[in-house]
Amino acid sequence: MKNSRFFQLLMVLAGLAACTERYDIELDSSYARLVVDGKVTSDSLQHTLRLTTSTSYFYNEEPPAVTGAAVRLYDGEESIPYVEDAQRPGYYHAAEAFAGKAGRLYRIEIELAAPVGDFSSYEASSLMPLTFGRIDSITLKYEPSFDFYLLNLFATDPATTDFYKFDAYVNGKILTDTASRALVTDDKFFNGNNTNGLPVMFFRGDEIKPGDTITLQLAAITEDYYRFFLELQTGSGSSNPLFSGPAANIRTNVSNGALGYFAAARLARASLIVPQN
Amino acid sequence: MQRIVLFLIILFQVVSLQANLPTDENAERRTVTISGYIKDIETGETLLGATVFTNPGRFGTASNAYGFYSLRLEPGTYTITWSYIGYEPLNLLVQLRRDTTLSVSLHPENMQLGEVVVKSERFNADIAKAQMSVSKLDIKQVKQIPAFMGEVDIIKAIQLLPGVQATSEGGSGFSVRGGGPDQNLIMLDEAVVYNPSHLLGFFSVFNNDAVKSLELYKGDIPARYGGRLSSVLDVRMNDGNATSYHGQGGVGTISSRLTVEGPIQKNKSSFILAGRRTYADLFLALSSDENIKNNTLYFYDLNLKANYILYDKNRFFVTAYNGKDVFGNDFFNLGWGNTTATVRWNHLFSKALFSNFSFIYSRFNYQLGVPEGRPNAFDWLADMEDLSLKADLTWFANDKMSLRFGSQLTNHRFQPGEAGGVGEQTPFNIVKMPVGHALEAAVYVSSEHKVSQRMTVDYGLRFSLFSNYGPATVFAFDENFMKYDSAIYSKNDFYNTYTAFEPRISAAYAINEYTSIKAAYTRNVQYIHMAQNSTGGTPLDIWFPSSPNVKPQKGDQFSAGVFHNIAKYKVETSLEAFYKINHNAIDFKDFAELLLNEYLEGELRFGKARSYGLEALVRLTEGKLTGWVGYTWSRTLREIPEINNGKVYPAAYDRPHDISVVASYQLNNNISIGANWVYSTGAPVTFPTGRFVIGNTIAPVYSARNAYRLPDYHRLDVSVTYVPTPKNKRKWSGEWNLSVYNAYYRKNPWVINFVNDPATPNVTYAEMTYLFGIVPALTYNFKF
């Protein structure tokens, strides 16, 4: 139910088309902070955590990697060390493959080799949700007037209050790797129901072709991660005086003034092959 | 050519002079009353704020909102002058022995080139009155201002006054002395208009053909108004021509208007019916593109008013307004609108006791949804309704004092939202926000007191009461604003009440007839608030009442100023300073969720807001060149513990320097030129001071709220109006108006966004969006 696209259309129709151009501006910069980006899922694999630092806004390069950190994951019963990736600086992988379990509180502890932002110890924790929706089926519908496809979801939502994130893969390659393309939602409007063909993803006409395999990934997430992701979408997207509130910093669940998020999510998937026409 | 008005006056047949039979009571009194209505001679429309002035004695008064005046004088012989901007003053030699009713009709000024009209001295009513921080605009003046897309708009006109700013480019929202748009009480014939905007604010709901006058109180709000902190915009509709049938209208670039008016019974009752509709959608239908063809997009306004005079002592008015915006296509539809109705009864208990009783209905609602048949079909409704009863009485007690007193009772009903799926197959539940109920009541008394020949003092007290009543569920929030408990109240259970005394006082000291100094203090309390976090204003307004969790906003305002009229050149000048503080300012937490949120009160944050500034105004009221130059220097700061780490930050409407130049020049009998130029400091904005990366997404890091500013805003609008000389004595008269908005193509940034270059992954750049290039518009207006 994002309406901004609609309002853009409304304004264009009113003959009040807005014009956009690049603009030179000088910005102050603030101190570098640790940025944590990682998650544990119900997939059995060596889960990944990325450590970088924040930069000035027009840094225009890959964010500086934080290397040499000691990272360890606790699941309430045991702890798993993370190993630094030799090829990709700043990436750390769990030493062994494991599948996150529902209801576990996962806590990551990070000990830096050198302090970033006055601290060298950081931690974050996230609960793997207990409940999540069951995907019954997905269907694809083409909208010829706008040349895009809508992916409709048939899934059963439990009676509990749940939060979901949807990602799409085309032939195994993630399509929704930027925040604006993924969808997060609460179940306010379909709690306990079958979603009955709810459109959860769109594809432009040039993004998929007949014969492609589309996979929809449903992730059950915590309310706090849901809010983080909404804030990330808002904060990284464009704003306008009609619908946007004041700019604000995006929440984090990492301690000591770090940025980013360490999330836990339960996954379910469904696939289909794009039909002819 | 010199005109000696006094001698011509006797030729006026319209002066209805009637004297009351003397009574014993009158003989004993030391003063007598002269009272009546002041009207336009051609239309019979009452004139609001017209002045009455006596010589000798230099007593003066002004007509009220119904055109009625009353003046207490010692018996004797006076030259009385009735005057009004744009009208020829009327002088009469009157021998006052007893209470007298004298209703007068004034001639609209007919500007003849080369003719110098020497007028008798005008009573400088605004100099002597203690009332300050008020701006009055006559619709004729508003019509001379170049209008955006040719749509003459009173809200755009008041945005040009010192101390008033548009909250966003082209929008109908306005901020008065730094206050929020929800702190303005906007009334059409006393009915509150909750959302004055059409088409996302680019046009306001007021059809200028139906509007008679408007008054904007920026501070020193009289005790008879209440419920808002920043301002009162009192818009009065025309009553309808009481003598003959007329029509007027216009064909414009985006809309057409038609107004018809006339007597029902001559000089006894009249009506006016005014309509306006846009027709962008009619062009859309011509499109060959199916996507465009299936769009609906229009707005309309309908105004109706009728009045009836019964035995001179009673006047009844009925006003109704309905306006709506409609947008729809196969994928989405949206509609919103206001409906108001006012029934009024003016009654003269005596020549010195004027009363008005009103019954008022006001509604604002909106609907949006996805049409039935689509898998995500849904419907979302929100609605709010007010029912009010009002009584206002004015007692012209003696030549030194008049008293106003009255009361008001309003029932508020809030339906902040109900949304759900449409059709049997819908996946959506119905999500319904609880309906809120509240009663708002007030009694007031105020006095205009002429303490001495030089000193006038207004003082008043308003006592207000606000009560929430059930059925209701009230949530309790902990220190982290999380809901931890709830209380359920049954129907008609008054579970929470706030009361407040709202005193005010203002004083004017006239140094001479043309110069005065004034000072004022006012306390105002606001019980209902709008949940809006953007500056532009959308139709998706949510108004919410004060409650156990939300204290009323309480404001104190101090102002002082110097007022000087240069009579010779008909120039009014003023310099005002103000300081105001809102003790319970409301703001919203970061990334607040305001729509369809049952726990909305948990999204609110409370603190203090203060504004201060200086406003200077030079205004030319008569002559070939009219208009004004206004300059404002002001600051508006907020301090909310949970926002910006508790540090003071500039409010969204903090624009320190603000200049408006409004001019219209009558070139000859056929052509007049209008221009306005505005300049203001750029709006405060928050820009990132750093960034971080999550996945492939670049996200901003901010340090302080509103620490940056957009580039300064400035814009020139011009217009030319051509009135062809009528070929004969035809009834039809027309005029062409060409207006150009943003004449020198200033690209005023509407928003600056920071975007990730899609072509090069790690590169971010700033991008500026501006709304309008040069926008020309042609309008044809007619009268018959």
PDB file of N, CA, C and O in Angstrom, chain B residues 158-215:
ATOM      1  N   ILE B 158      -3.060  35.279   1.475  1.00  0.00           N
ATOM      2  CA  ILE B 158      -2.627  35.523   2.857  1.00  0.00           C
ATOM      3  C   ILE B 158      -1.207  35.018   3.093  1.00  0.00           C
ATOM      4  O   ILE B 158      -0.510  35.500   3.979  1.00  0.00           O
ATOM      5  N   GLN B 159      -0.763  34.066   2.256  1.00  0.00           N
ATOM      6  CA  GLN B 159       0.627  33.612   2.388  1.00  0.00           C
ATOM      7  C   GLN B 159       1.614  34.734   2.060  1.00  0.00           C
ATOM      8  O   GLN B 159       2.802  34.617   2.342  1.00  0.00           O
ATOM      9  N   LEU B 160       1.112  35.805   1.459  1.00  0.00           N
ATOM     10  CA  LEU B 160       1.976  36.935   1.110  1.00  0.00           C
ATOM     11  C   LEU B 160       2.042  37.978   2.226  1.00  0.00           C
ATOM     12  O   LEU B 160       2.742  38.974   2.104  1.00  0.00           O
ATOM     13  N   LEU B 161       1.307  37.762   3.290  1.00  0.00           N
ATOM     14  CA  LEU B 161       1.317  38.730   4.399  1.00  0.00           C
ATOM     15  C   LEU B 161       2.511  38.468   5.305  1.00  0.00           C
ATOM     16  O   LEU B 161       2.962  37.331   5.430  1.00  0.00           O
ATOM     17  N   PRO B 162       3.020  39.521   5.940  1.00  0.00           N
ATOM     18  CA  PRO B 162       4.142  39.281   6.854  1.00  0.00           C
ATOM     19  C   PRO B 162       3.728  38.337   7.981  1.00  0.00           C
ATOM     20  O   PRO B 162       2.606  38.400   8.470  1.00  0.00           O
ATOM     21  N   GLY B 163       4.630  37.470   8.357  1.00  0.00           N
ATOM     22  CA  GLY B 163       4.341  36.526   9.432  1.00  0.00           C
ATOM     23  C   GLY B 163       3.635  35.275   8.965  1.00  0.00           C
ATOM     24  O   GLY B 163       3.380  34.380   9.752  1.00  0.00           O
ATOM     25  N   VAL B 164       3.313  35.215   7.665  1.00  0.00           N
ATOM     26  CA  VAL B 164       2.620  34.042   7.136  1.00  0.00           C
ATOM     27  C   VAL B 164       3.466  33.437   6.028  1.00  0.00           C
ATOM     28  O   VAL B 164       3.974  34.157   5.172  1.00  0.00           O
ATOM     29  N   GLN B 165       3.618  32.123   6.050  1.00  0.00           N
ATOM     30  CA  GLN B 165       4.403  31.455   5.020  1.00  0.00           C
ATOM     31  C   GLN B 165       3.670  30.234   4.515  1.00  0.00           C
ATOM     32  O   GLN B 165       2.971  29.568   5.265  1.00  0.00           O
ATOM     33  N   ALA B 166       3.882  29.947   3.246  1.00  0.00           N
ATOM     34  CA  ALA B 166       3.387  28.683   2.710  1.00  0.00           C
ATOM     35  C   ALA B 166       4.233  27.578   3.315  1.00  0.00           C
ATOM     36  O   ALA B 166       5.436  27.732   3.475  1.00  0.00           O
ATOM     37  N   THR B 167       3.615  26.465   3.671  1.00  0.00           N
ATOM     38  CA  THR B 167       4.402  25.390   4.269  1.00  0.00           C
ATOM     39  C   THR B 167       5.162  24.606   3.211  1.00  0.00           C
ATOM     40  O   THR B 167       6.122  23.928   3.514  1.00  0.00           O
ATOM     41  N   SER B 168       4.731  24.682   1.960  1.00  0.00           N
ATOM     42  CA  SER B 168       5.525  24.093   0.887  1.00  0.00           C
ATOM     43  C   SER B 168       5.142  24.788  -0.403  1.00  0.00           C
ATOM     44  O   SER B 168       4.090  25.408  -0.489  1.00  0.00           O
ATOM     45  N   GLU B 169       6.012  24.680  -1.402  1.00  0.00           N
ATOM     46  CA  GLU B 169       5.777  25.382  -2.661  1.00  0.00           C
ATOM     47  C   GLU B 169       4.404  25.048  -3.222  1.00  0.00           C
ATOM     48  O   GLU B 169       4.033  23.886  -3.379  1.00  0.00           O
ATOM     49  N   GLY B 170       3.653  26.095  -3.511  1.00  0.00           N
ATOM     50  CA  GLY B 170       2.370  25.897  -4.168  1.00  0.00           C
ATOM     51  C   GLY B 170       1.285  25.320  -3.292  1.00  0.00           C
ATOM     52  O   GLY B 170       0.178  25.084  -3.746  1.00  0.00           O
ATOM     53  N   GLY B 171       1.580  25.073  -2.018  1.00  0.00           N
ATOM     54  CA  GLY B 171       0.615  24.399  -1.159  1.00  0.00           C
ATOM     55  C   GLY B 171      -0.358  25.345  -0.486  1.00  0.00           C
ATOM     56  O   GLY B 171      -0.127  26.544  -0.392  1.00  0.00           O
ATOM     57  N   SER B 172      -1.462  24.791  -0.016  1.00  0.00           N
ATOM     58  CA  SER B 172      -2.464  25.597   0.692  1.00  0.00           C
ATOM     59  C   SER B 172      -2.219  25.633   2.190  1.00  0.00           C
ATOM     60  O   SER B 172      -2.927  26.324   2.900  1.00  0.00           O
ATOM     61  N   GLY B 173      -1.253  24.856   2.653  1.00  0.00           N
ATOM     62  CA  GLY B 173      -0.947  24.902   4.071  1.00  0.00           C
ATOM     63  C   GLY B 173      -0.193  26.184   4.367  1.00  0.00           C
ATOM     64  O   GLY B 173       0.561  26.666   3.522  1.00  0.00           O
ATOM     65  N   PHE B 174      -0.436  26.780   5.521  1.00  0.00           N
ATOM     66  CA  PHE B 174       0.337  27.959   5.856  1.00  0.00           C
ATOM     67  C   PHE B 174       0.701  27.956   7.326  1.00  0.00           C
ATOM     68  O   PHE B 174       0.019  27.368   8.151  1.00  0.00           O
ATOM     69  N   SER B 175       1.830  28.588   7.574  1.00  0.00           N
ATOM     70  CA  SER B 175       2.343  28.662   8.929  1.00  0.00           C
ATOM     71  C   SER B 175       2.285  30.122   9.356  1.00  0.00           C
ATOM     72  O   SER B 175       2.757  30.999   8.648  1.00  0.00           O
ATOM     73  N   VAL B 176       1.673  30.379  10.486  1.00  0.00           N
ATOM     74  CA  VAL B 176       1.582  31.742  10.983  1.00  0.00           C
ATOM     75  C   VAL B 176       2.515  31.889  12.178  1.00  0.00           C
ATOM     76  O   VAL B 176       2.392  31.167  13.160  1.00  0.00           O
ATOM     77  N   ARG B 177       3.447  32.786  12.033  1.00  0.00           N
ATOM     78  CA  ARG B 177       4.430  33.041  13.097  1.00  0.00           C
ATOM     79  C   ARG B 177       5.033  31.736  13.613  1.00  0.00           C
ATOM     80  O   ARG B 177       5.124  31.497  14.816  1.00  0.00           O
ATOM     81  N   GLY B 178       5.385  30.863  12.677  1.00  0.00           N
ATOM     82  CA  GLY B 178       6.098  29.639  13.024  1.00  0.00           C
ATOM     83  C   GLY B 178       5.244  28.479  13.475  1.00  0.00           C
ATOM     84  O   GLY B 178       5.749  27.396  13.724  1.00  0.00           O
ATOM     85  N   GLY B 179       3.947  28.675  13.586  1.00  0.00           N
ATOM     86  CA  GLY B 179       3.069  27.598  14.035  1.00  0.00           C
ATOM     87  C   GLY B 179       2.799  26.598  12.929  1.00  0.00           C
ATOM     88  O   GLY B 179       3.030  26.873  11.755  1.00  0.00           O
ATOM     89  N   GLY B 180       2.300  25.453  13.304  1.00  0.00           N
ATOM     90  CA  GLY B 180       1.973  24.422  12.323  1.00  0.00           C
ATOM     91  C   GLY B 180       0.669  24.733  11.615  1.00  0.00           C
ATOM     92  O   GLY B 180      -0.134  25.529  12.099  1.00  0.00           O
ATOM     93  N   PRO B 181       0.460  24.101  10.448  1.00  0.00           N
ATOM     94  CA  PRO B 181      -0.787  24.350   9.716  1.00  0.00           C
ATOM     95  C   PRO B 181      -2.033  23.913  10.493  1.00  0.00           C
ATOM     96  O   PRO B 181      -3.113  24.443  10.247  1.00  0.00           O
ATOM     97  N   ASP B 182      -1.884  22.993  11.408  1.00  0.00           N
ATOM     98  CA  ASP B 182      -3.064  22.574  12.175  1.00  0.00           C
ATOM     99  C   ASP B 182      -3.366  23.539  13.319  1.00  0.00           C
ATOM    100  O   ASP B 182      -4.335  23.358  14.044  1.00  0.00           O
ATOM    101  N   GLN B 183      -2.543  24.568  13.460  1.00  0.00           N
ATOM    102  CA  GLN B 183      -2.805  25.569  14.501  1.00  0.00           C
ATOM    103  C   GLN B 183      -3.562  26.766  13.954  1.00  0.00           C
ATOM    104  O   GLN B 183      -3.690  27.785  14.624  1.00  0.00           O
ATOM    105  N   ASN B 184      -4.055  26.642  12.713  1.00  0.00           N
ATOM    106  CA  ASN B 184      -4.852  27.712  12.126  1.00  0.00           C
ATOM    107  C   ASN B 184      -6.321  27.310  12.166  1.00  0.00           C
ATOM    108  O   ASN B 184      -6.666  26.221  11.728  1.00  0.00           O
ATOM    109  N   LEU B 185      -7.148  28.181  12.690  1.00  0.00           N
ATOM    110  CA  LEU B 185      -8.585  27.937  12.676  1.00  0.00           C
ATOM    111  C   LEU B 185      -9.126  28.563  11.401  1.00  0.00           C
ATOM    112  O   LEU B 185      -9.180  29.784  11.278  1.00  0.00           O
ATOM    113  N   ILE B 186      -9.467  27.731  10.421  1.00  0.00           N
ATOM    114  CA  ILE B 186      -9.942  28.229   9.135  1.00  0.00           C
ATOM    115  C   ILE B 186     -11.445  28.042   9.099  1.00  0.00           C
ATOM    116  O   ILE B 186     -11.940  26.922   9.246  1.00  0.00           O
ATOM    117  N   MET B 187     -12.155  29.156   8.955  1.00  0.00           N
ATOM    118  CA  MET B 187     -13.611  29.083   9.021  1.00  0.00           C
ATOM    119  C   MET B 187     -14.251  29.724   7.798  1.00  0.00           C
ATOM    120  O   MET B 187     -13.837  30.779   7.348  1.00  0.00           O
ATOM    121  N   LEU B 188     -15.269  29.077   7.294  1.00  0.00           N
ATOM    122  CA  LEU B 188     -16.091  29.632   6.227  1.00  0.00           C
ATOM    123  C   LEU B 188     -17.464  29.868   6.831  1.00  0.00           C
ATOM    124  O   LEU B 188     -18.158  28.913   7.189  1.00  0.00           O
ATOM    125  N   ASP B 189     -17.840  31.115   6.958  1.00  0.00           N
ATOM    126  CA  ASP B 189     -19.088  31.462   7.646  1.00  0.00           C
ATOM    127  C   ASP B 189     -19.213  30.684   8.959  1.00  0.00           C
ATOM    128  O   ASP B 189     -20.213  30.010   9.215  1.00  0.00           O
ATOM    129  N   GLU B 190     -18.182  30.744   9.739  1.00  0.00           N
ATOM    130  CA  GLU B 190     -18.102  30.167  11.080  1.00  0.00           C
ATOM    131  C   GLU B 190     -17.877  28.656  11.144  1.00  0.00           C
ATOM    132  O   GLU B 190     -17.577  28.115  12.196  1.00  0.00           O
ATOM    133  N   ALA B 191     -18.062  27.953  10.028  1.00  0.00           N
ATOM    134  CA  ALA B 191     -17.851  26.506  10.054  1.00  0.00           C
ATOM    135  C   ALA B 191     -16.377  26.207   9.804  1.00  0.00           C
ATOM    136  O   ALA B 191     -15.766  26.767   8.892  1.00  0.00           O
ATOM    137  N   VAL B 192     -15.812  25.333  10.618  1.00  0.00           N
ATOM    138  CA  VAL B 192     -14.396  25.007  10.481  1.00  0.00           C
ATOM    139  C   VAL B 192     -14.179  24.202   9.200  1.00  0.00           C
ATOM    140  O   VAL B 192     -14.905  23.250   8.912  1.00  0.00           O
ATOM    141  N   VAL B 193     -13.196  24.631   8.417  1.00  0.00           N
ATOM    142  CA  VAL B 193     -12.796  23.875   7.236  1.00  0.00           C
ATOM    143  C   VAL B 193     -11.500  23.164   7.616  1.00  0.00           C
ATOM    144  O   VAL B 193     -10.467  23.794   7.797  1.00  0.00           O
ATOM    145  N   TYR B 194     -11.569  21.856   7.787  1.00  0.00           N
ATOM    146  CA  TYR B 194     -10.416  21.141   8.326  1.00  0.00           C
ATOM    147  C   TYR B 194      -9.303  20.970   7.317  1.00  0.00           C
ATOM    148  O   TYR B 194      -8.143  20.952   7.670  1.00  0.00           O
ATOM    149  N   ASN B 195      -9.662  20.802   6.058  1.00  0.00           N
ATOM    150  CA  ASN B 195      -8.610  20.661   5.045  1.00  0.00           C
ATOM    151  C   ASN B 195      -8.925  21.611   3.896  1.00  0.00           C
ATOM    152  O   ASN B 195      -9.789  21.334   3.076  1.00  0.00           O
ATOM    153  N   PRO B 196      -8.241  22.760   3.844  1.00  0.00           N
ATOM    154  CA  PRO B 196      -8.614  23.771   2.855  1.00  0.00           C
ATOM    155  C   PRO B 196      -8.018  23.516   1.479  1.00  0.00           C
ATOM    156  O   PRO B 196      -7.996  24.423   0.660  1.00  0.00           O
ATOM    157  N   SER B 197      -7.547  22.317   1.177  1.00  0.00           N
ATOM    158  CA  SER B 197      -6.807  22.160  -0.075  1.00  0.00           C
ATOM    159  C   SER B 197      -7.484  21.250  -1.078  1.00  0.00           C
ATOM    160  O   SER B 197      -8.168  20.295  -0.732  1.00  0.00           O
ATOM    161  N   HIS B 198      -7.249  21.604  -2.337  1.00  0.00           N
ATOM    162  CA  HIS B 198      -7.627  20.772  -3.466  1.00  0.00           C
ATOM    163  C   HIS B 198      -6.340  20.337  -4.143  1.00  0.00           C
ATOM    164  O   HIS B 198      -5.356  21.071  -4.137  1.00  0.00           O
ATOM    165  N   LEU B 199      -6.404  19.201  -4.802  1.00  0.00           N
ATOM    166  CA  LEU B 199      -5.314  18.751  -5.653  1.00  0.00           C
ATOM    167  C   LEU B 199      -3.960  18.873  -4.944  1.00  0.00           C
ATOM    168  O   LEU B 199      -3.076  19.596  -5.391  1.00  0.00           O
ATOM    169  N   LEU B 200      -3.828  18.194  -3.845  1.00  0.00           N
ATOM    170  CA  LEU B 200      -2.600  18.179  -3.054  1.00  0.00           C
ATOM    171  C   LEU B 200      -2.170  19.570  -2.621  1.00  0.00           C
ATOM    172  O   LEU B 200      -0.996  19.837  -2.425  1.00  0.00           O
ATOM    173  N   GLY B 201      -3.126  20.472  -2.504  1.00  0.00           N
ATOM    174  CA  GLY B 201      -2.808  21.782  -1.941  1.00  0.00           C
ATOM    175  C   GLY B 201      -2.526  22.860  -2.960  1.00  0.00           C
ATOM    176  O   GLY B 201      -2.364  24.015  -2.592  1.00  0.00           O
ATOM    177  N   PHE B 202      -2.478  22.517  -4.242  1.00  0.00           N
ATOM    178  CA  PHE B 202      -2.146  23.547  -5.215  1.00  0.00           C
ATOM    179  C   PHE B 202      -3.272  24.570  -5.368  1.00  0.00           C
ATOM    180  O   PHE B 202      -3.055  25.675  -5.841  1.00  0.00           O
ATOM    181  N   PHE B 203      -4.458  24.203  -4.954  1.00  0.00           N
ATOM    182  CA  PHE B 203      -5.577  25.142  -4.967  1.00  0.00           C
ATOM    183  C   PHE B 203      -6.307  25.024  -3.642  1.00  0.00           C
ATOM    184  O   PHE B 203      -6.320  23.966  -3.037  1.00  0.00           O
ATOM    185  N   SER B 204      -6.918  26.127  -3.208  1.00  0.00           N
ATOM    186  CA  SER B 204      -7.649  26.042  -1.955  1.00  0.00           C
ATOM    187  C   SER B 204      -9.135  25.880  -2.246  1.00  0.00           C
ATOM    188  O   SER B 204      -9.581  26.014  -3.380  1.00  0.00           O
ATOM    189  N   VAL B 205      -9.884  25.577  -1.208  1.00  0.00           N
ATOM    190  CA  VAL B 205     -11.296  25.244  -1.391  1.00  0.00           C
ATOM    191  C   VAL B 205     -12.183  26.477  -1.552  1.00  0.00           C
ATOM    192  O   VAL B 205     -13.379  26.340  -1.770  1.00  0.00           O
ATOM    193  N   PHE B 206     -11.578  27.676  -1.434  1.00  0.00           N
ATOM    194  CA  PHE B 206     -12.415  28.862  -1.455  1.00  0.00           C
ATOM    195  C   PHE B 206     -12.584  29.393  -2.872  1.00  0.00           C
ATOM    196  O   PHE B 206     -11.621  29.822  -3.492  1.00  0.00           O
ATOM    197  N   ASN B 207     -13.770  29.358  -3.374  1.00  0.00           N
ATOM    198  CA  ASN B 207     -14.113  29.914  -4.679  1.00  0.00           C
ATOM    199  C   ASN B 207     -14.259  31.418  -4.503  1.00  0.00           C
ATOM    200  O   ASN B 207     -15.168  31.885  -3.813  1.00  0.00           O
ATOM    201  N   ASN B 208     -13.365  32.171  -5.121  1.00  0.00           N
ATOM    202  CA  ASN B 208     -13.307  33.609  -4.819  1.00  0.00           C
ATOM    203  C   ASN B 208     -14.584  34.345  -5.207  1.00  0.00           C
ATOM    204  O   ASN B 208     -14.884  35.393  -4.668  1.00  0.00           O
ATOM    205  N   ASP B 209     -15.361  33.809  -6.139  1.00  0.00           N
ATOM    206  CA  ASP B 209     -16.606  34.482  -6.516  1.00  0.00           C
ATOM    207  C   ASP B 209     -17.623  34.468  -5.374  1.00  0.00           C
ATOM    208  O   ASP B 209     -18.551  35.268  -5.354  1.00  0.00           O
ATOM    209  N   ALA B 210     -17.459  33.535  -4.469  1.00  0.00           N
ATOM    210  CA  ALA B 210     -18.436  33.404  -3.389  1.00  0.00           C
ATOM    211  C   ALA B 210     -17.967  34.077  -2.110  1.00  0.00           C
ATOM    212  O   ALA B 210     -18.711  34.173  -1.146  1.00  0.00           O
ATOM    213  N   VAL B 211     -16.720  34.546  -2.116  1.00  0.00           N
ATOM    214  CA  VAL B 211     -16.144  35.077  -0.879  1.00  0.00           C
ATOM    215  C   VAL B 211     -16.281  36.594  -0.840  1.00  0.00           C
ATOM    216  O   VAL B 211     -16.049  37.280  -1.841  1.00  0.00           O
ATOM    217  N   LYS B 212     -16.696  37.110   0.298  1.00  0.00           N
ATOM    218  CA  LYS B 212     -16.816  38.549   0.459  1.00  0.00           C
ATOM    219  C   LYS B 212     -15.548  39.147   1.048  1.00  0.00           C
ATOM    220  O   LYS B 212     -14.996  40.098   0.516  1.00  0.00           O
ATOM    221  N   SER B 213     -15.096  38.586   2.148  1.00  0.00           N
ATOM    222  CA  SER B 213     -13.914  39.159   2.782  1.00  0.00           C
ATOM    223  C   SER B 213     -13.259  38.121   3.668  1.00  0.00           C
ATOM    224  O   SER B 213     -13.832  37.078   3.950  1.00  0.00           O
ATOM    225  N   LEU B 214     -12.065  38.422   4.076  1.00  0.00           N
ATOM    226  CA  LEU B 214     -11.401  37.525   5.005  1.00  0.00           C
ATOM    227  C   LEU B 214     -10.566  38.327   5.991  1.00  0.00           C
ATOM    228  O   LEU B 214     -10.052  39.394   5.669  1.00  0.00           O
ATOM    229  N   GLU B 215     -10.483  37.784   7.173  1.00  0.00           N
ATOM    230  CA  GLU B 215      -9.682  38.405   8.216  1.00  0.00           C
ATOM    231  C   GLU B 215      -8.755  37.346   8.774  1.00  0.00           C
ATOM    232  O   GLU B 215      -9.178  36.222   9.020  1.00  0.00           O
TER     233      GLU B 215
END
